[in-house]
Amino acid sequence: MALVSLLGVCKQYDYKVILKDINFSIPKGEKIAIVGKNGSGKSTLLKIITKEIETDEGECIFQNNLKILSLPQNPIFEPLMSVRDVCEDSLAELRDAHKRLEFLNTQDSTEEGLQEQGMLISFIEEHRGWDINSKVDEILQRFDLENIANRLANTLSGGEQKRLALSVMLLKKADILILDEPTNHLDVQMVEFLEEMISSLSCSVVFISHDRYFIESLAHRVVEIDEGKLLSFEGGYSNYLQKKEEILKNLSKEHEHLLKLLKSEEEWLNKGVQGRRKRNEGRKARVLEMRKNAKANPSIIKKMRLELQREQKHFNRDESKNAKKMLFECEKISKKIEEKVLISNLSLRILQKDKIAIVGKNGSGKSTLLKIFLNQIPQDSGIIKRGDISIGYFDQQRKMLDEDKNLLETFCPNGGDHIEIKGKNMHVFGYLKNFLFPKEFLDKKISYLSGGEKNRVALALLFARKYDCLILDEPTNDLDIATINILEEYLQNFDGALIFVSHDRYFVDKIAHKLLVFKGDGICEESYMSYTEYLDIQKELAEYDVLESDLKDNQKDEKIKKNNKLSYKDAMELDLLPNQIEKLENIIKSLELELSDERIYQQKGIANIAREIQDAKEDLENKLQRYFFLEEKHHNLTQNNS
């Protein structure tokens, strides 16, 4: 039996239908992802499950004594409560159970007292709550909160508050967890930990997320809300896309069948008066309904196909005819805030059409580097050269929007209803419909839009103008998947340079050509791997570090023997270097071929190609030296062993 069942549920606000005659259930232990466009009703569905709002129609059935806990997007904590206080307060029921049990132990035994003692003991054991302080310490450590345990909860950063709220939910132990965008404000390491933690839970989990890897990793079922209706798909995100494609194919087949049937019925309708006698009015009505569907279906199919293409496909990037030009050149720049070193001796070139993802843990200096590029703050030392370039900037504050203007005034401040997009004159609605805005929104004030809709306006403004470089700070936060797909499409077709900070692994894998990894203590590392590959290798290296550390602890008396072999980390590096060297050699060969092709070197510029060859050769030389050093070390140690 399901823990929660919604039967024939309807909900509307004013005259807008949000949910229309939906059926939805939450079986025990199932993990369900809710997807859909901003404003489609995802949060409304969660609020119905948590009983925050009532339905207009339909039946909601909840199992008795059901415990449902909800994680809001923006957690709120009591003032003057520390992080530890918040965690301990969440265990108030356990503390009360301990106090009651201690009291009963001081009383004379009665049948009722013994029964109550048994119930209290079962409750404490069920929640693993015999040692409350250890339980709190364990959760603080698991969520990386132990170093800030005494700080006031309402002074924490967004990511820290999200981690604290998640830790409280785990401590309370629920039958159903409701999570609204749980990965927002979390760095990749914490997202991966959250995935592992949720995966290990036996309770049911219902969550909204734009993180497609997160959905793929956790969801037993994906439920899509579209135009008030619910569609349910077994499996993760990739299976959801596959099933949507099947629906599209079936819809196309049904449309073809409808056209054939309509042609036959039209022939009947045109046979003359005898064929259209009054007793056939029902058949005539069906023909008219078929005509209506035949007109509507192509636009529905086209819309579905476009959305699927945006979700599934890497769009081809048009090669620009302009040569790559230097946008930024950093020479040994450094920056620290108070005593914390964020950037140390960073040297970096950014050329036209580079697409660079800046990744790393929260607080490591990623946004600081963006502010240096934007000239909002200075570097402490080093030189940064900026070309004569125009920069478009996107952040979560949406400072470029005037809340008092409507959409038409925002895009056409000088009047009229046309705008110029990349040299083409377009009607403003023709442009805005690419960002999922219906025509009736043109007169709507910005202040009346939802947060996700405002983000879509900000993106539409950004892409309406011509820039040499786009700088984006967490562009996917608070966007639904449909809007992220639009963002990805525009960024993949963007001719300039792109520099962005993101924790969204799917987004980074799809968009970035290069990673700039902030590793902490001011150390930055460039990588041409995909983000997923980079994280996998880092995880392997970390495992080797742990193994190496364990060996040191367990083999203190075998120093001589241990010194006669490579460390696990060195061995791993020695295994990886040949492939890296081969890749660099291929890159150099490819660039040298470009120098012999007049068409290419005129397009890119001989100086730029020569610089790329020089950089690649320097990188190759460093890797070769490292390889020969490790190979010689390995050989010598092997000889010593024998």
XYZ file of C-alpha atoms in Angstrom:
642
model
C 0.000 0.000 0.000
C 1.242 3.494 -0.894
C 2.236 5.873 1.899
C 0.473 8.735 0.095
C -2.157 8.579 -2.662
C -3.590 11.569 -4.542
C -6.715 10.713 -6.532
C -8.307 13.064 -9.071
C -6.610 16.089 -7.519
C -7.199 19.564 -9.002
C -5.624 22.876 -8.006
C -5.788 26.335 -9.516
C -4.728 29.862 -8.550
C -7.091 32.597 -9.702
C -7.987 31.413 -13.206
C -4.812 29.429 -13.904
C -5.161 25.635 -13.645
C -1.994 24.204 -12.060
C -2.989 20.558 -11.530
C -5.856 18.949 -13.414
C -7.375 15.639 -12.293
C -4.021 14.080 -11.378
C -3.325 10.717 -9.757
C -0.063 10.288 -7.861
C 1.255 7.859 -5.247
C 4.386 7.464 -3.120
C 5.244 3.799 -2.437
C 7.449 2.927 0.527
C 11.158 3.365 -0.229
C 10.714 4.846 -3.720
C 12.769 7.843 -4.850
C 10.800 10.073 -7.219
C 12.118 13.043 -9.235
C 9.603 15.758 -10.175
C 10.458 17.681 -13.361
C 8.716 20.381 -15.376
C 9.008 24.000 -16.431
C 9.047 26.849 -13.922
C 5.463 27.533 -12.865
C 4.223 24.108 -14.006
C 3.135 23.067 -10.496
C 6.120 21.149 -9.077
C 6.260 23.087 -5.797
C 2.447 23.046 -5.597
C 2.497 19.236 -5.719
C 5.068 19.103 -2.905
C 2.994 21.488 -0.779
C -0.065 19.264 -1.222
C 1.977 16.247 -0.067
C 3.224 18.168 3.004
C -0.337 19.451 3.701
C 0.779 23.098 3.433
C -2.055 23.763 0.975
C -5.379 22.077 0.287
C -6.633 20.785 -3.038
C -9.665 22.248 -4.815
C -10.931 18.807 -5.788
C -9.939 15.177 -5.361
C -8.901 12.939 -2.490
C -5.619 12.803 -0.542
C -5.009 9.587 1.405
C -2.176 9.415 3.966
C -1.160 6.373 6.033
C -1.654 6.754 9.774
C 1.220 8.234 11.839
C 3.083 9.181 8.665
C 6.114 11.433 9.258
C 6.890 13.740 6.317
C 9.833 16.164 6.447
C 10.413 18.913 3.906
C 13.620 20.702 2.841
C 12.817 24.205 1.553
C 14.990 25.950 -1.057
C 15.925 28.618 1.506
C 16.063 27.172 5.055
C 15.266 29.512 7.972
C 16.699 28.990 11.476
C 15.842 30.480 14.850
C 17.979 33.510 15.769
C 20.732 33.041 18.384
C 20.880 29.264 17.777
C 24.267 27.782 16.903
C 24.743 24.991 14.377
C 25.057 22.467 17.231
C 21.958 23.927 18.949
C 19.916 23.403 15.767
C 21.034 19.769 15.501
C 20.386 19.065 19.185
C 16.987 20.776 19.023
C 15.960 18.412 16.216
C 16.410 15.526 18.680
C 14.040 16.970 21.289
C 11.774 13.896 21.069
C 14.718 11.621 21.852
C 15.778 13.771 24.816
C 12.204 13.710 26.138
C 12.149 9.918 25.735
C 15.392 9.625 27.749
C 14.011 11.867 30.523
C 10.761 9.917 30.699
C 12.622 6.592 30.786
C 14.871 7.845 33.614
C 11.781 8.959 35.539
C 10.015 5.595 35.082
C 13.140 3.779 36.279
C 12.803 5.597 39.624
C 9.153 4.530 40.057
C 7.638 1.304 41.311
C 7.045 -1.225 38.543
C 3.505 -1.443 37.190
C 2.137 -3.177 34.109
C 1.413 0.179 32.465
C 4.842 1.515 33.398
C 6.607 -1.547 31.962
C 4.635 -1.219 28.708
C 5.593 2.452 28.435
C 9.240 1.616 29.181
C 9.191 -0.962 26.384
C 7.747 1.569 23.939
C 10.343 4.193 24.912
C 13.219 1.709 24.533
C 11.919 0.666 21.082
C 11.646 4.332 20.061
C 15.226 5.100 21.175
C 16.635 1.978 19.487
C 14.727 2.676 16.268
C 16.374 6.118 16.118
C 19.794 4.806 17.258
C 19.547 7.368 20.033
C 21.214 5.967 23.117
C 24.116 8.435 22.792
C 22.628 11.729 21.571
C 25.867 13.731 21.729
C 27.714 11.172 19.603
C 24.815 11.192 17.152
C 25.107 14.984 16.775
C 28.914 14.799 16.458
C 28.598 12.144 13.760
C 26.134 14.156 11.650
C 28.209 17.351 11.989
C 31.248 15.455 10.752
C 29.385 13.796 7.865
C 28.128 17.166 6.602
C 31.467 18.953 7.138
C 29.955 21.226 9.818
C 32.126 20.327 12.815
C 34.471 23.318 12.344
C 31.544 25.770 12.392
C 29.452 24.000 15.046
C 29.485 27.043 17.365
C 28.606 29.642 14.731
C 25.087 31.127 14.616
C 23.027 29.196 12.079
C 21.462 32.295 10.511
C 24.930 33.723 9.677
C 25.985 30.753 7.514
C 26.422 30.858 3.740
C 23.718 29.405 1.480
C 25.617 26.137 1.023
C 26.312 25.772 4.752
C 22.650 26.425 5.627
C 21.563 23.813 3.074
C 23.941 21.254 4.628
C 22.652 22.062 8.114
C 19.023 21.687 7.020
C 19.829 18.319 5.428
C 21.587 17.128 8.584
C 18.529 18.070 10.673
C 16.273 16.076 8.334
C 18.468 13.002 8.739
C 18.525 13.305 12.510
C 14.739 13.479 12.725
C 14.218 10.314 10.630
C 11.119 10.428 8.417
C 8.952 8.098 6.348
C 9.060 10.548 3.421
C 11.633 13.254 2.643
C 10.534 16.141 0.416
C 13.476 17.983 -1.187
C 13.100 21.164 -3.260
C 16.309 21.757 -5.295
C 18.571 20.059 -2.695
C 21.776 20.527 -4.758
C 21.515 24.330 -5.038
C 24.485 26.068 -3.317
C 26.318 22.751 -2.754
C 29.738 22.078 -4.273
C 30.302 18.906 -6.290
C 31.892 16.945 -3.438
C 28.896 17.663 -1.200
C 26.458 16.799 -4.039
C 28.194 13.437 -4.473
C 28.029 12.836 -0.721
C 24.318 13.784 -0.777
C 23.720 11.276 -3.598
C 25.374 8.492 -1.588
C 23.487 9.458 1.554
C 20.043 9.593 -0.121
C 20.756 6.373 -2.011
C 21.399 4.575 1.303
C 18.132 5.752 2.916
C 15.276 3.286 3.281
C 12.607 6.002 3.414
C 10.761 7.433 0.396
C 12.194 10.573 -1.208
C 10.370 13.006 -3.497
C 12.591 15.708 -4.967
C 12.671 18.553 -7.468
C 16.031 19.070 -9.161
C 17.531 20.596 -12.300
C 20.687 18.476 -11.817
C 20.263 15.718 -14.406
C 23.144 13.580 -13.087
C 21.549 13.788 -9.636
C 18.219 12.604 -11.099
C 19.913 9.839 -13.098
C 21.796 8.628 -10.027
C 18.861 8.519 -7.603
C 15.446 8.392 -9.256
C 13.474 5.151 -9.415
C 10.819 7.156 -11.255
C 10.643 10.537 -13.029
C 7.305 12.371 -12.920
C 6.816 15.240 -15.366
C 4.203 17.961 -14.846
C 3.075 19.571 -18.098
C -0.009 21.752 -18.569
C -1.597 20.438 -15.375
C -1.129 16.751 -16.222
C 1.250 14.184 -14.732
C 3.302 11.748 -16.813
C 5.215 9.018 -14.973
C 8.361 7.296 -16.317
C 10.119 4.377 -14.631
C 13.892 4.752 -14.223
C 16.263 7.710 -14.253
C 16.731 10.735 -16.464
C 18.132 8.918 -19.527
C 15.178 6.519 -19.515
C 12.824 9.508 -19.179
C 14.312 11.002 -22.374
C 14.050 7.660 -24.167
C 10.378 7.255 -23.221
C 9.631 10.849 -24.259
C 11.117 10.055 -27.667
C 8.854 7.007 -27.939
C 5.835 9.178 -27.069
C 6.862 11.630 -29.796
C 7.168 8.827 -32.373
C 3.762 7.426 -31.399
C 2.213 10.891 -31.602
C 3.673 11.341 -35.095
C 2.245 7.957 -36.171
C -1.166 8.841 -34.723
C -1.089 12.124 -36.626
C -0.300 10.323 -39.897
C -3.189 7.918 -39.244
C -5.471 10.868 -38.462
C -4.588 12.539 -41.782
C -5.419 9.348 -43.710
C -8.713 8.956 -41.867
C -9.527 12.636 -42.348
C -8.898 12.342 -46.093
C -11.365 9.438 -46.266
C -13.965 11.340 -44.214
C -13.486 14.497 -46.313
C -14.228 12.434 -49.441
C -17.446 11.231 -47.791
C -18.348 14.799 -46.813
C -17.890 15.975 -50.402
C -20.113 13.293 -51.997
C -23.188 15.527 -52.012
C -26.380 16.308 -50.203
C -27.430 12.686 -49.712
C -24.242 11.928 -47.798
C -24.726 14.905 -45.490
C -28.295 14.285 -44.369
C -29.259 15.388 -40.879
C -28.980 11.893 -39.476
C -25.219 12.083 -40.204
C -24.666 15.246 -38.162
C -22.660 13.215 -35.608
C -20.262 12.048 -38.313
C -19.905 15.615 -39.598
C -19.071 16.774 -36.050
C -16.341 14.104 -35.829
C -14.853 15.332 -39.120
C -14.751 18.888 -37.769
C -13.043 17.647 -34.565
C -10.524 15.718 -36.679
C -9.787 18.871 -38.701
C -9.163 20.759 -35.454
C -6.749 18.079 -34.178
C -4.996 17.871 -37.558
C -4.239 21.597 -37.298
C -3.115 21.477 -33.651
C -0.973 18.303 -33.737
C 1.929 19.589 -35.898
C 2.686 22.451 -33.491
C 2.485 20.082 -30.483
C 4.805 17.571 -32.189
C 7.214 20.321 -33.267
C 7.356 21.705 -29.717
C 8.035 18.251 -28.233
C 10.704 17.512 -30.842
C 12.473 20.822 -30.161
C 12.466 20.200 -26.398
C 13.849 16.687 -26.891
C 16.574 17.935 -29.225
C 17.562 20.498 -26.618
C 17.750 17.799 -23.972
C 19.514 15.101 -25.999
C 21.710 16.718 -28.572
C 24.968 18.579 -28.657
C 24.320 21.326 -31.183
C 26.955 21.840 -33.874
C 29.052 24.922 -33.313
C 29.551 27.190 -36.335
C 33.186 28.042 -36.925
C 33.731 31.786 -36.930
C 35.614 33.321 -39.830
C 37.425 35.681 -37.466
C 40.840 34.821 -36.098
C 41.064 34.010 -32.403
C 41.967 37.105 -30.447
C 43.346 37.489 -26.948
C 40.651 38.547 -24.453
C 42.484 38.133 -21.145
C 46.104 37.423 -20.297
C 47.001 36.863 -16.652
C 50.628 36.804 -15.511
C 51.239 35.464 -12.001
C 48.195 37.137 -10.422
C 47.522 36.568 -6.717
C 44.686 37.486 -4.374
C 43.978 36.907 -0.714
C 41.120 38.055 1.522
C 42.235 38.746 5.078
C 44.706 35.902 5.654
C 43.140 33.387 3.259
C 45.041 32.886 -0.021
C 42.512 32.394 -2.835
C 44.689 32.790 -5.948
C 48.464 32.297 -6.062
C 50.637 33.091 -9.116
C 47.945 32.236 -11.678
C 49.034 32.597 -15.317
C 46.299 32.119 -17.903
C 45.391 33.092 -21.472
C 41.778 33.321 -22.614
C 41.152 33.478 -26.363
C 38.037 34.083 -28.431
C 35.793 30.971 -28.484
C 37.406 29.462 -25.358
C 34.785 27.898 -23.098
C 36.213 27.602 -19.595
C 34.442 26.189 -16.535
C 35.796 27.352 -13.175
C 35.172 24.591 -10.645
C 36.109 23.793 -7.061
C 34.775 23.817 -3.526
C 32.731 26.686 -2.108
C 34.920 29.510 -0.818
C 37.960 28.459 -2.866
C 38.121 31.706 -4.898
C 36.081 31.032 -8.047
C 33.785 34.081 -7.816
C 36.767 36.205 -6.743
C 38.477 35.461 -10.074
C 35.311 36.450 -11.958
C 35.277 39.779 -10.091
C 38.906 40.363 -11.082
C 38.050 39.686 -14.739
C 35.111 42.118 -14.445
C 37.406 44.756 -12.896
C 35.174 44.864 -9.796
C 38.118 44.148 -7.482
C 41.888 44.392 -8.087
C 44.405 41.573 -7.829
C 47.026 41.940 -5.077
C 49.940 41.260 -7.418
C 50.686 40.215 -10.977
C 49.491 41.627 -14.291
C 46.173 41.156 -16.078
C 45.789 42.431 -19.644
C 42.301 42.908 -21.063
C 41.639 43.249 -24.766
C 39.313 45.880 -26.206
C 36.289 43.689 -25.573
C 32.657 43.852 -24.509
C 31.624 41.607 -21.608
C 28.176 40.270 -20.756
C 27.686 39.262 -17.118
C 24.995 37.053 -15.577
C 24.505 36.470 -11.858
C 21.652 35.447 -9.580
C 20.873 39.022 -8.444
C 19.344 39.996 -11.839
C 20.542 43.594 -11.405
C 19.971 44.308 -15.105
C 16.172 44.051 -14.687
C 13.879 46.987 -13.858
C 11.014 45.552 -11.773
C 8.652 48.387 -12.814
C 8.915 47.715 -16.554
C 6.984 45.114 -18.514
C 8.636 42.737 -20.992
C 7.946 44.934 -24.015
C 9.460 47.998 -22.312
C 12.437 45.944 -21.144
C 13.377 44.802 -24.649
C 12.164 47.882 -26.561
C 12.999 50.827 -24.233
C 12.709 53.333 -27.100
C 9.237 52.179 -28.127
C 7.994 49.907 -30.891
C 7.825 46.126 -30.790
C 10.915 45.064 -32.781
C 14.473 44.352 -31.649
C 17.717 43.623 -33.474
C 19.208 40.196 -32.806
C 22.591 39.508 -34.410
C 21.887 41.956 -37.223
C 18.347 40.695 -37.872
C 15.243 42.721 -37.071
C 12.770 40.595 -35.101
C 9.415 41.092 -33.417
C 10.013 40.955 -29.667
C 7.562 38.051 -29.248
C 9.303 36.115 -32.044
C 12.461 36.326 -29.951
C 10.922 35.788 -26.495
C 9.017 32.654 -27.483
C 12.468 31.004 -27.798
C 12.657 31.532 -24.032
C 9.228 29.924 -23.403
C 7.280 33.190 -22.960
C 3.705 33.246 -24.307
C 2.453 36.378 -26.101
C 0.273 37.485 -23.164
C 3.426 38.000 -21.059
C 4.551 41.018 -23.138
C 2.489 43.402 -20.983
C 3.414 41.714 -17.692
C 5.617 43.675 -15.268
C 8.917 42.087 -14.250
C 7.875 42.342 -10.584
C 4.972 39.926 -11.211
C 7.184 37.195 -12.675
C 8.440 34.174 -10.728
C 12.148 33.810 -9.939
C 12.651 31.323 -12.763
C 10.795 33.562 -15.233
C 12.971 36.535 -14.221
C 16.046 34.412 -14.899
C 14.682 33.642 -18.368
C 14.219 37.382 -19.013
C 17.796 38.050 -17.845
C 19.129 35.347 -20.170
C 17.061 36.658 -23.084
C 18.510 40.151 -22.488
C 22.017 38.727 -22.313
C 21.729 36.855 -25.612
C 19.980 39.735 -27.382
C 23.198 41.749 -27.341
C 26.562 41.224 -29.010
C 29.446 40.414 -26.651
C 33.011 39.215 -27.093
C 32.931 37.419 -23.746
C 30.262 36.076 -21.397
C 30.956 35.680 -17.672
C 28.353 33.596 -15.841
C 28.210 32.903 -12.095
C 26.178 29.742 -11.343
C 23.900 30.215 -14.387
C 21.840 27.033 -13.817
C 20.809 27.783 -10.215
C 17.002 28.072 -9.889
C 16.454 27.291 -13.597
C 14.200 24.447 -14.685
C 15.558 21.835 -17.089
C 13.741 23.286 -20.128
C 15.400 26.681 -19.541
C 18.809 25.064 -18.960
C 18.437 23.319 -22.324
C 17.808 26.706 -23.975
C 20.816 28.175 -22.152
C 23.005 25.286 -23.343
C 21.863 25.762 -26.937
C 22.734 29.466 -26.928
C 26.093 28.938 -25.230
C 27.119 26.191 -27.653
C 26.403 28.518 -30.580
C 28.080 31.542 -28.955
C 31.092 32.765 -30.995
C 32.917 34.560 -28.193
C 34.696 33.379 -25.070
C 32.751 31.900 -22.173
C 33.946 31.870 -18.559
C 31.573 30.360 -16.034
C 31.361 29.028 -12.496
C 29.097 26.017 -12.012
C 28.634 22.962 -9.802
C 26.276 21.359 -12.359
C 28.367 18.456 -13.688
C 26.088 17.702 -16.673
C 26.130 21.372 -17.706
C 29.929 21.632 -17.349
C 30.494 18.402 -19.322
C 28.269 19.649 -22.128
C 29.570 23.228 -22.427
C 33.187 23.481 -21.239
C 36.226 22.847 -23.452
C 38.591 23.349 -20.526
C 38.461 23.300 -16.720
C 40.151 25.706 -14.332
C 40.104 23.803 -11.039
C 40.474 25.679 -7.729
C 42.118 23.122 -5.433
C 42.437 25.316 -2.324
C 45.302 27.339 -0.815
C 45.441 29.452 -3.990
C 46.357 26.518 -6.242
C 44.648 26.477 -9.670
C 45.004 23.644 -12.174
C 44.025 23.563 -15.863
C 42.554 20.372 -17.320
C 41.247 19.410 -20.758
C 39.288 16.430 -19.413
C 35.537 16.443 -19.029
C 34.463 17.333 -15.493
C 33.203 13.799 -14.887
C 36.540 12.288 -16.005
C 38.456 14.748 -13.827
C 36.373 13.930 -10.738
C 36.709 10.183 -11.357
C 40.514 10.435 -11.550
C 40.650 12.649 -8.443
C 38.556 10.067 -6.610
C 40.957 7.291 -7.670
C 43.974 9.345 -6.583
C 42.295 10.067 -3.239
C 41.695 6.336 -2.776
C 45.371 5.692 -3.497
C 46.301 8.378 -0.948
C 44.164 6.598 1.650
C 45.736 3.244 0.781
C 49.189 4.782 0.999
C 48.368 6.347 4.363
C 47.032 3.020 5.657
C 50.171 1.252 4.521
C 52.321 3.793 6.372
C 50.309 3.240 9.547
C 50.318 -0.554 9.261
C 53.910 -1.055 8.143
C 55.982 1.264 10.322
C 58.517 -1.529 10.881
C 59.013 -2.140 7.151
C 60.518 1.217 6.123
C 63.294 -0.275 4.038
C 60.897 -2.515 2.134
C 58.425 0.335 1.634
C 61.129 2.650 0.306
C 61.936 0.092 -2.376
C 58.787 0.749 -4.418
C 56.894 3.703 -5.869
C 54.139 5.297 -3.824
C 50.634 4.494 -5.024
C 50.201 8.107 -6.183
C 53.449 8.012 -8.214
C 52.488 4.632 -9.686
C 49.087 6.018 -10.714
C 50.732 9.079 -12.294
C 53.222 6.869 -14.166
C 50.308 4.853 -15.605
C 48.443 8.000 -16.768
C 51.388 9.925 -18.280
C 51.842 7.901 -21.551
C 48.256 8.656 -22.658
C 48.638 12.329 -21.733
C 51.920 12.532 -23.686
C 50.341 10.859 -26.724
C 47.433 13.330 -26.679
C 49.812 16.311 -26.565
C 51.899 14.894 -29.441
C 48.722 14.555 -31.539
C 47.704 18.141 -30.690
C 51.131 19.426 -31.813
C 50.925 17.441 -35.087
C 47.457 18.853 -35.757
C 48.605 22.443 -35.098
C 51.688 22.005 -37.315
C 49.413 20.805 -40.134
C 47.360 23.984 -39.679
C 50.539 26.027 -40.300
C 50.876 24.376 -43.711
C 47.271 25.142 -44.680
C 47.031 28.711 -45.990
C 43.251 28.882 -45.487
C 43.498 27.934 -41.810
C 46.499 30.068 -40.831
C 44.979 33.105 -42.542
C 41.788 32.503 -40.568
C 43.401 31.850 -37.164
C 46.591 33.867 -37.546
C 50.129 32.436 -37.660
C 51.060 34.070 -34.342
C 48.141 32.435 -32.511
C 48.894 28.979 -33.958
C 52.594 29.361 -33.135
C 51.716 30.356 -29.554
C 49.443 27.313 -29.175
C 52.242 25.047 -30.499
C 54.733 26.592 -28.068
C 52.347 26.120 -25.096
C 51.675 22.503 -26.075
C 55.412 21.781 -26.503
C 56.195 23.259 -23.077
C 53.471 21.104 -21.529
C 54.808 18.050 -23.407
C 58.379 18.729 -22.236
C 57.240 18.963 -18.583
C 55.286 15.723 -18.824
C 58.172 13.906 -20.556
C 60.600 15.012 -17.843
C 58.190 13.836 -15.150
C 57.663 10.513 -16.951
C 61.415 9.815 -17.314
C 61.984 10.788 -13.676
C 59.308 8.369 -12.425
C 60.390 5.633 -14.846
C 64.013 5.914 -13.670
C 62.897 5.968 -10.022
C 60.780 2.853 -10.605
C 63.698 1.087 -12.329
C 66.153 1.926 -9.520
C 63.748 0.782 -6.798
C 63.098 -2.474 -8.660
C 66.844 -3.080 -8.964
C 67.302 -2.427 -5.215
C 64.548 -4.941 -4.398
C 66.193 -7.643 -6.463
